[in-house]
CSV table of N, CA and C in Angstrom, one decimal:
chain,number,residue,atom,x,y,z
A,1,MET,N,-11.8,323.0,3.7
A,1,MET,CA,-12.3,322.9,4.7
A,1,MET,C,-13.7,322.8,4.9
A,2,PHE,N,-13.7,324.0,4.5
A,2,PHE,CA,-15.5,324.3,4.6
A,2,PHE,C,-16.7,323.6,3.7
A,3,VAL,N,-15.8,323.2,2.7
A,3,VAL,CA,-16.4,322.1,1.9
A,3,VAL,C,-16.8,320.8,2.7
A,4,ARG,N,-15.7,320.3,3.0
A,4,ARG,CA,-15.8,319.0,4.4
A,4,ARG,C,-17.2,318.7,5.1
A,5,THR,N,-16.6,320.3,5.6
A,5,THR,CA,-17.7,320.2,6.9
A,5,THR,C,-18.7,320.1,6.7
A,6,LEU,N,-19.2,321.2,5.4
A,6,LEU,CA,-20.7,321.2,4.7
A,6,LEU,C,-20.9,319.9,4.4
A,7,THR,N,-20.1,319.0,3.9
A,7,THR,CA,-20.6,317.8,3.1
A,7,THR,C,-21.1,316.8,4.6
A,8,ALA,N,-20.0,316.9,5.9
A,8,ALA,CA,-20.3,316.2,7.0
A,8,ALA,C,-21.6,316.4,7.6
A,9,ALA,N,-21.7,317.6,7.4
A,9,ALA,CA,-22.7,318.1,8.0
A,9,ALA,C,-24.5,317.9,7.1
A,10,THR,N,-24.3,317.7,6.1
A,10,THR,CA,-25.1,317.3,5.5
A,10,THR,C,-25.6,315.8,5.5
A,11,LEU,N,-24.5,314.9,5.3
A,11,LEU,CA,-24.9,313.9,5.4
A,11,LEU,C,-25.0,313.0,6.8
A,12,SER,N,-24.8,313.9,8.0
A,12,SER,CA,-25.4,313.4,9.1
A,12,SER,C,-26.8,314.2,9.1
A,13,LEU,N,-27.2,315.2,8.7
A,13,LEU,CA,-28.6,315.4,8.5
A,13,LEU,C,-29.5,314.4,7.9
A,14,ALA,N,-29.0,314.0,6.6
A,14,ALA,CA,-29.9,312.7,5.8
A,14,ALA,C,-29.6,311.5,6.8
A,15,VAL,N,-29.0,310.8,7.6
A,15,VAL,CA,-28.9,310.0,8.3
A,15,VAL,C,-30.0,310.1,9.4
A,16,PHE,N,-30.0,311.3,9.6
A,16,PHE,CA,-30.5,311.7,10.9
A,16,PHE,C,-32.5,311.6,10.5
A,17,ALA,N,-32.5,312.1,9.5
A,17,ALA,CA,-34.1,312.1,9.1
A,17,ALA,C,-34.3,310.5,7.9
A,18,SER,N,-33.3,309.5,8.4
A,18,SER,CA,-33.7,308.1,8.2
A,18,SER,C,-34.0,307.4,8.9
A,19,GLY,N,-34.3,308.1,10.3
A,19,GLY,CA,-34.7,307.0,11.2
A,19,GLY,C,-34.5,306.8,12.4
A,20,ALA,N,-35.4,306.9,13.5
A,20,ALA,CA,-34.5,306.8,14.7
A,20,ALA,C,-34.6,305.7,15.3
A,21,ALA,N,-35.2,304.8,14.7
A,21,ALA,CA,-35.3,302.8,15.1
A,21,ALA,C,-33.9,302.7,14.4
A,22,PHE,N,-33.3,302.9,13.4
A,22,PHE,CA,-31.9,302.6,13.0
A,22,PHE,C,-30.8,303.0,14.2
A,23,ALA,N,-31.3,304.3,14.6
A,23,ALA,CA,-30.3,304.6,15.5
A,23,ALA,C,-29.7,303.9,16.7
A,24,SER,N,-31.1,303.5,17.1
A,24,SER,CA,-30.7,302.9,18.6
A,24,SER,C,-30.1,301.5,18.4
A,25,SER,N,-31.0,300.9,17.3
A,25,SER,CA,-30.0,299.0,17.0
A,25,SER,C,-28.4,299.5,16.6
A,26,ASN,N,-27.8,300.2,16.3
A,26,ASN,CA,-26.6,300.0,15.8
A,26,ASN,C,-25.5,301.4,16.4
A,27,PHE,N,-26.1,301.9,17.0
A,27,PHE,CA,-25.5,303.1,17.9
A,27,PHE,C,-24.5,302.5,18.4
A,28,ASP,N,-24.4,301.6,19.1
A,28,ASP,CA,-23.4,301.5,19.7
A,28,ASP,C,-21.9,300.5,19.0
A,29,SER,N,-22.3,299.9,18.2
A,29,SER,CA,-21.5,299.1,17.3
A,29,SER,C,-20.8,300.5,16.4
A,30,LEU,N,-21.5,301.2,16.0
A,30,LEU,CA,-21.0,302.7,15.1
A,30,LEU,C,-20.3,303.2,16.0
A,31,LEU,N,-20.4,303.4,17.3
A,31,LEU,CA,-19.9,304.7,18.6
A,31,LEU,C,-18.0,303.3,18.6
A,32,ALA,N,-18.4,301.7,18.7
A,32,ALA,CA,-17.3,301.7,18.6
A,32,ALA,C,-16.4,301.6,17.7
A,33,ASN,N,-17.1,301.5,16.5
A,33,ASN,CA,-16.3,301.5,14.9
A,33,ASN,C,-15.6,302.5,15.2
A,34,THR,N,-16.5,303.6,15.2
A,34,THR,CA,-15.6,305.3,15.0
A,34,THR,C,-14.4,305.5,16.0
A,35,LYS,N,-15.3,305.4,17.5
A,35,LYS,CA,-13.6,305.4,18.0
A,35,LYS,C,-12.4,304.9,17.7
A,36,ALA,N,-12.4,303.7,17.4
A,36,ALA,CA,-11.3,302.7,16.9
A,36,ALA,C,-10.7,303.7,15.8
A,37,ALA,N,-11.3,303.6,14.5
A,37,ALA,CA,-11.3,305.0,13.8
A,37,ALA,C,-10.2,305.8,13.8
A,38,ALA,N,-10.7,306.6,15.0
A,38,ALA,CA,-10.1,308.1,15.3
A,38,ALA,C,-8.8,307.6,15.7
A,39,LEU,N,-8.5,307.1,16.4
A,39,LEU,CA,-7.4,306.4,17.3
A,39,LEU,C,-6.1,305.9,15.7
A,40,THR,N,-7.1,305.3,14.7
A,40,THR,CA,-6.0,304.4,14.2
A,40,THR,C,-6.1,305.3,12.5
A,41,VAL,N,-6.6,306.2,12.8
A,41,VAL,CA,-6.5,307.4,11.1
A,41,VAL,C,-5.2,308.1,11.2
A,42,THR,N,-4.5,307.8,9.5
A,42,THR,CA,-3.5,308.6,9.7
A,42,THR,C,-3.8,309.9,9.3
A,43,ALA,N,-2.6,310.7,9.2
A,43,ALA,CA,-2.8,312.1,8.6
A,43,ALA,C,-3.0,312.1,7.6
A,44,VAL,N,-2.4,311.4,6.4
A,44,VAL,CA,-2.7,311.5,4.9
A,44,VAL,C,-4.7,311.3,5.0
A,45,GLN,N,-5.0,310.5,6.0
A,45,GLN,CA,-6.7,310.1,5.8
A,45,GLN,C,-7.2,311.6,6.1
A,46,ALA,N,-6.9,312.3,7.4
A,46,ALA,CA,-7.8,313.2,7.8
A,46,ALA,C,-6.4,314.5,8.3
A,47,GLU,N,-6.6,315.5,8.3
A,47,GLU,CA,-6.0,316.6,9.0
A,47,GLU,C,-6.3,316.5,10.2
A,48,ARG,N,-5.0,316.9,11.7
A,48,ARG,CA,-5.4,316.5,13.0
A,48,ARG,C,-6.4,318.0,13.2
A,49,SER,N,-6.3,318.7,12.6
A,49,SER,CA,-8.0,319.3,13.2
A,49,SER,C,-9.3,318.5,12.9
A,50,ASP,N,-9.2,318.1,12.2
A,50,ASP,CA,-10.3,317.1,11.6
A,50,ASP,C,-10.7,316.3,12.7
A,51,ARG,N,-9.7,315.4,12.9
A,51,ARG,CA,-9.7,314.4,13.7
A,51,ARG,C,-10.0,315.0,15.3
A,52,ASP,N,-9.1,316.1,15.6
A,52,ASP,CA,-9.8,316.6,16.7
A,52,ASP,C,-11.0,317.0,17.1
A,53,LEU,N,-11.9,317.7,16.1
A,53,LEU,CA,-12.8,317.9,15.9
A,53,LEU,C,-14.0,316.5,15.9
A,54,ALA,N,-13.7,315.6,15.2
A,54,ALA,CA,-14.5,314.2,15.6
A,54,ALA,C,-14.2,313.4,16.8
A,55,ASN,N,-13.2,313.7,17.6
A,55,ASN,CA,-13.0,313.3,18.9
A,55,ASN,C,-13.9,313.9,19.8
A,56,SER,N,-14.2,315.2,19.6
A,56,SER,CA,-15.0,315.9,20.2
A,56,SER,C,-16.4,315.6,19.8
A,57,TYR,N,-17.0,315.4,18.8
A,57,TYR,CA,-18.4,315.1,18.6
A,57,TYR,C,-18.8,313.2,19.2
A,58,ILE,N,-17.6,312.7,18.9
A,58,ILE,CA,-17.7,311.4,19.8
A,58,ILE,C,-17.7,311.4,20.9
A,59,VAL,N,-17.3,312.6,21.6
A,59,VAL,CA,-17.6,312.7,23.2
A,59,VAL,C,-19.3,313.1,22.9
A,60,MET,N,-19.5,313.9,22.3
A,60,MET,CA,-21.1,314.8,22.9
A,60,MET,C,-21.8,313.5,22.3
A,61,ALA,N,-21.8,313.0,21.1
A,61,ALA,CA,-22.3,312.0,20.6
A,61,ALA,C,-22.7,310.2,22.2
A,62,GLU,N,-21.6,310.3,22.9
A,62,GLU,CA,-21.6,309.4,23.8
A,62,GLU,C,-22.6,310.0,25.0
A,63,SER,N,-22.2,311.3,25.3
A,63,SER,CA,-22.6,312.0,26.2
A,63,SER,C,-24.8,312.2,26.2
A,64,LEU,N,-24.8,312.5,25.1
A,64,LEU,CA,-26.4,312.3,24.7
A,64,LEU,C,-26.8,310.8,24.6
A,65,ALA,N,-26.0,310.1,24.1
A,65,ALA,CA,-26.8,308.5,24.1
A,65,ALA,C,-26.6,308.2,25.6
A,66,LYS,N,-26.1,308.1,26.7
A,66,LYS,CA,-26.1,308.4,27.8
A,66,LYS,C,-27.5,309.0,28.7
A,67,GLN,N,-27.8,310.1,28.3
A,67,GLN,CA,-28.9,311.0,28.1
A,67,GLN,C,-30.1,310.1,27.8
A,68,GLY,N,-30.2,309.2,26.9
A,68,GLY,CA,-31.1,308.7,26.6
A,68,GLY,C,-31.6,309.5,24.8
A,69,ASP,N,-30.9,310.4,24.2
A,69,ASP,CA,-31.3,310.7,23.0
A,69,ASP,C,-30.7,310.4,22.1
A,70,GLU,N,-30.8,309.0,21.4
A,70,GLU,CA,-29.6,308.7,20.5
A,70,GLU,C,-29.6,308.8,19.3
A,71,ALA,N,-31.2,309.8,18.8
A,71,ALA,CA,-31.3,309.8,17.6
A,71,ALA,C,-30.0,311.3,17.5
A,72,LYS,N,-30.2,312.3,18.3
A,72,LYS,CA,-29.5,313.3,18.1
A,72,LYS,C,-28.0,312.8,18.3
A,73,ALA,N,-27.7,311.9,19.1
A,73,ALA,CA,-26.4,311.5,19.6
A,73,ALA,C,-25.8,311.3,18.0
A,74,LEU,N,-26.5,310.2,17.0
A,74,LEU,CA,-26.4,309.5,16.2
A,74,LEU,C,-26.2,310.5,14.8
A,75,ASN,N,-26.6,312.1,15.0
A,75,ASN,CA,-26.5,312.6,14.4
A,75,ASN,C,-25.0,313.5,14.7
A,76,PHE,N,-24.3,313.3,15.3
A,76,PHE,CA,-23.2,314.0,16.2
A,76,PHE,C,-21.9,312.8,15.8
A,77,LEU,N,-22.7,311.3,15.6
A,77,LEU,CA,-21.4,310.1,15.2
A,77,LEU,C,-20.9,310.7,13.9
A,78,THR,N,-22.3,310.4,13.3
A,78,THR,CA,-22.1,310.5,11.8
A,78,THR,C,-21.4,311.9,11.1
A,79,PHE,N,-21.3,312.8,12.0
A,79,PHE,CA,-21.0,314.3,11.4
A,79,PHE,C,-19.4,313.4,11.7
A,80,ALA,N,-19.1,313.1,13.1
A,80,ALA,CA,-17.5,312.3,13.3
A,80,ALA,C,-17.1,311.8,12.2
A,81,ARG,N,-17.8,310.4,12.0
A,81,ARG,CA,-17.5,309.6,10.9
A,81,ARG,C,-17.2,310.2,9.5
A,82,GLY,N,-18.3,311.5,9.4
A,82,GLY,CA,-17.8,312.2,7.8
A,82,GLY,C,-16.5,313.1,8.0
A,83,LYS,N,-16.0,313.3,9.1
A,83,LYS,CA,-14.5,314.0,9.6
A,83,LYS,C,-13.7,312.9,9.3
A,84,LEU,N,-13.7,311.9,9.9
A,84,LEU,CA,-12.7,310.8,9.7
A,84,LEU,C,-12.8,310.1,8.1
A,85,GLY,N,-13.5,310.4,7.6
A,85,GLY,CA,-13.8,310.0,6.1
A,85,GLY,C,-14.2,308.3,6.1
A,86,LEU,N,-15.1,308.3,6.9
A,86,LEU,CA,-15.4,307.2,7.2
A,86,LEU,C,-16.9,306.4,6.3
A,87,LEU,N,-17.7,307.9,6.2
A,87,LEU,CA,-18.7,307.8,5.2
A,87,LEU,C,-18.4,307.5,3.6
A,88,ARG,N,-17.1,308.1,3.0
A,88,ARG,CA,-16.7,307.7,2.1
A,88,ARG,C,-16.2,306.5,1.7
A,89,GLN,N,-16.0,306.0,3.0
A,89,GLN,CA,-15.3,304.6,2.7
A,89,GLN,C,-16.2,304.0,2.6
A,90,GLU,N,-17.8,303.8,3.3
A,90,GLU,CA,-18.6,302.9,2.9
A,90,GLU,C,-19.3,302.8,2.0
A,91,ARG,N,-19.4,304.1,1.4
A,91,ARG,CA,-20.3,304.2,0.1
A,91,ARG,C,-19.0,303.4,-0.9
A,92,LEU,N,-17.8,303.9,-1.3
A,92,LEU,CA,-17.4,302.9,-2.1
A,92,LEU,C,-17.1,301.8,-1.9
A,93,ALA,N,-17.7,301.2,-0.4
A,93,ALA,CA,-17.4,299.8,-0.3
A,93,ALA,C,-18.7,298.8,-1.1
A,94,ALA,N,-20.0,299.9,-0.8
A,94,ALA,CA,-21.1,299.3,-1.2
A,94,ALA,C,-21.6,299.8,-2.5
A,95,GLN,N,-20.7,299.7,-3.6
A,95,GLN,CA,-20.7,300.2,-5.1
A,95,GLN,C,-20.0,299.2,-5.2
């Protein structure tokens, strides 16, 4: 579980470093996609503790976005997407 957390944190840092312009243009669609995935992810895809942690990070991301800090919000959202396995699915689809 520590490895997954470390991987998700590393990926979120990479996205955060990629630029704030991307964050503001796609944040709303990523947020909606992540919220939907958090509701539909099965126990096989993510453990309950990972889903609960992802939901907490989604709430934090929403709050930061409402405060106008979308770059930091994207960092939290990316971490949540990593916990739900969405980043892994996107990489496989890109290949």
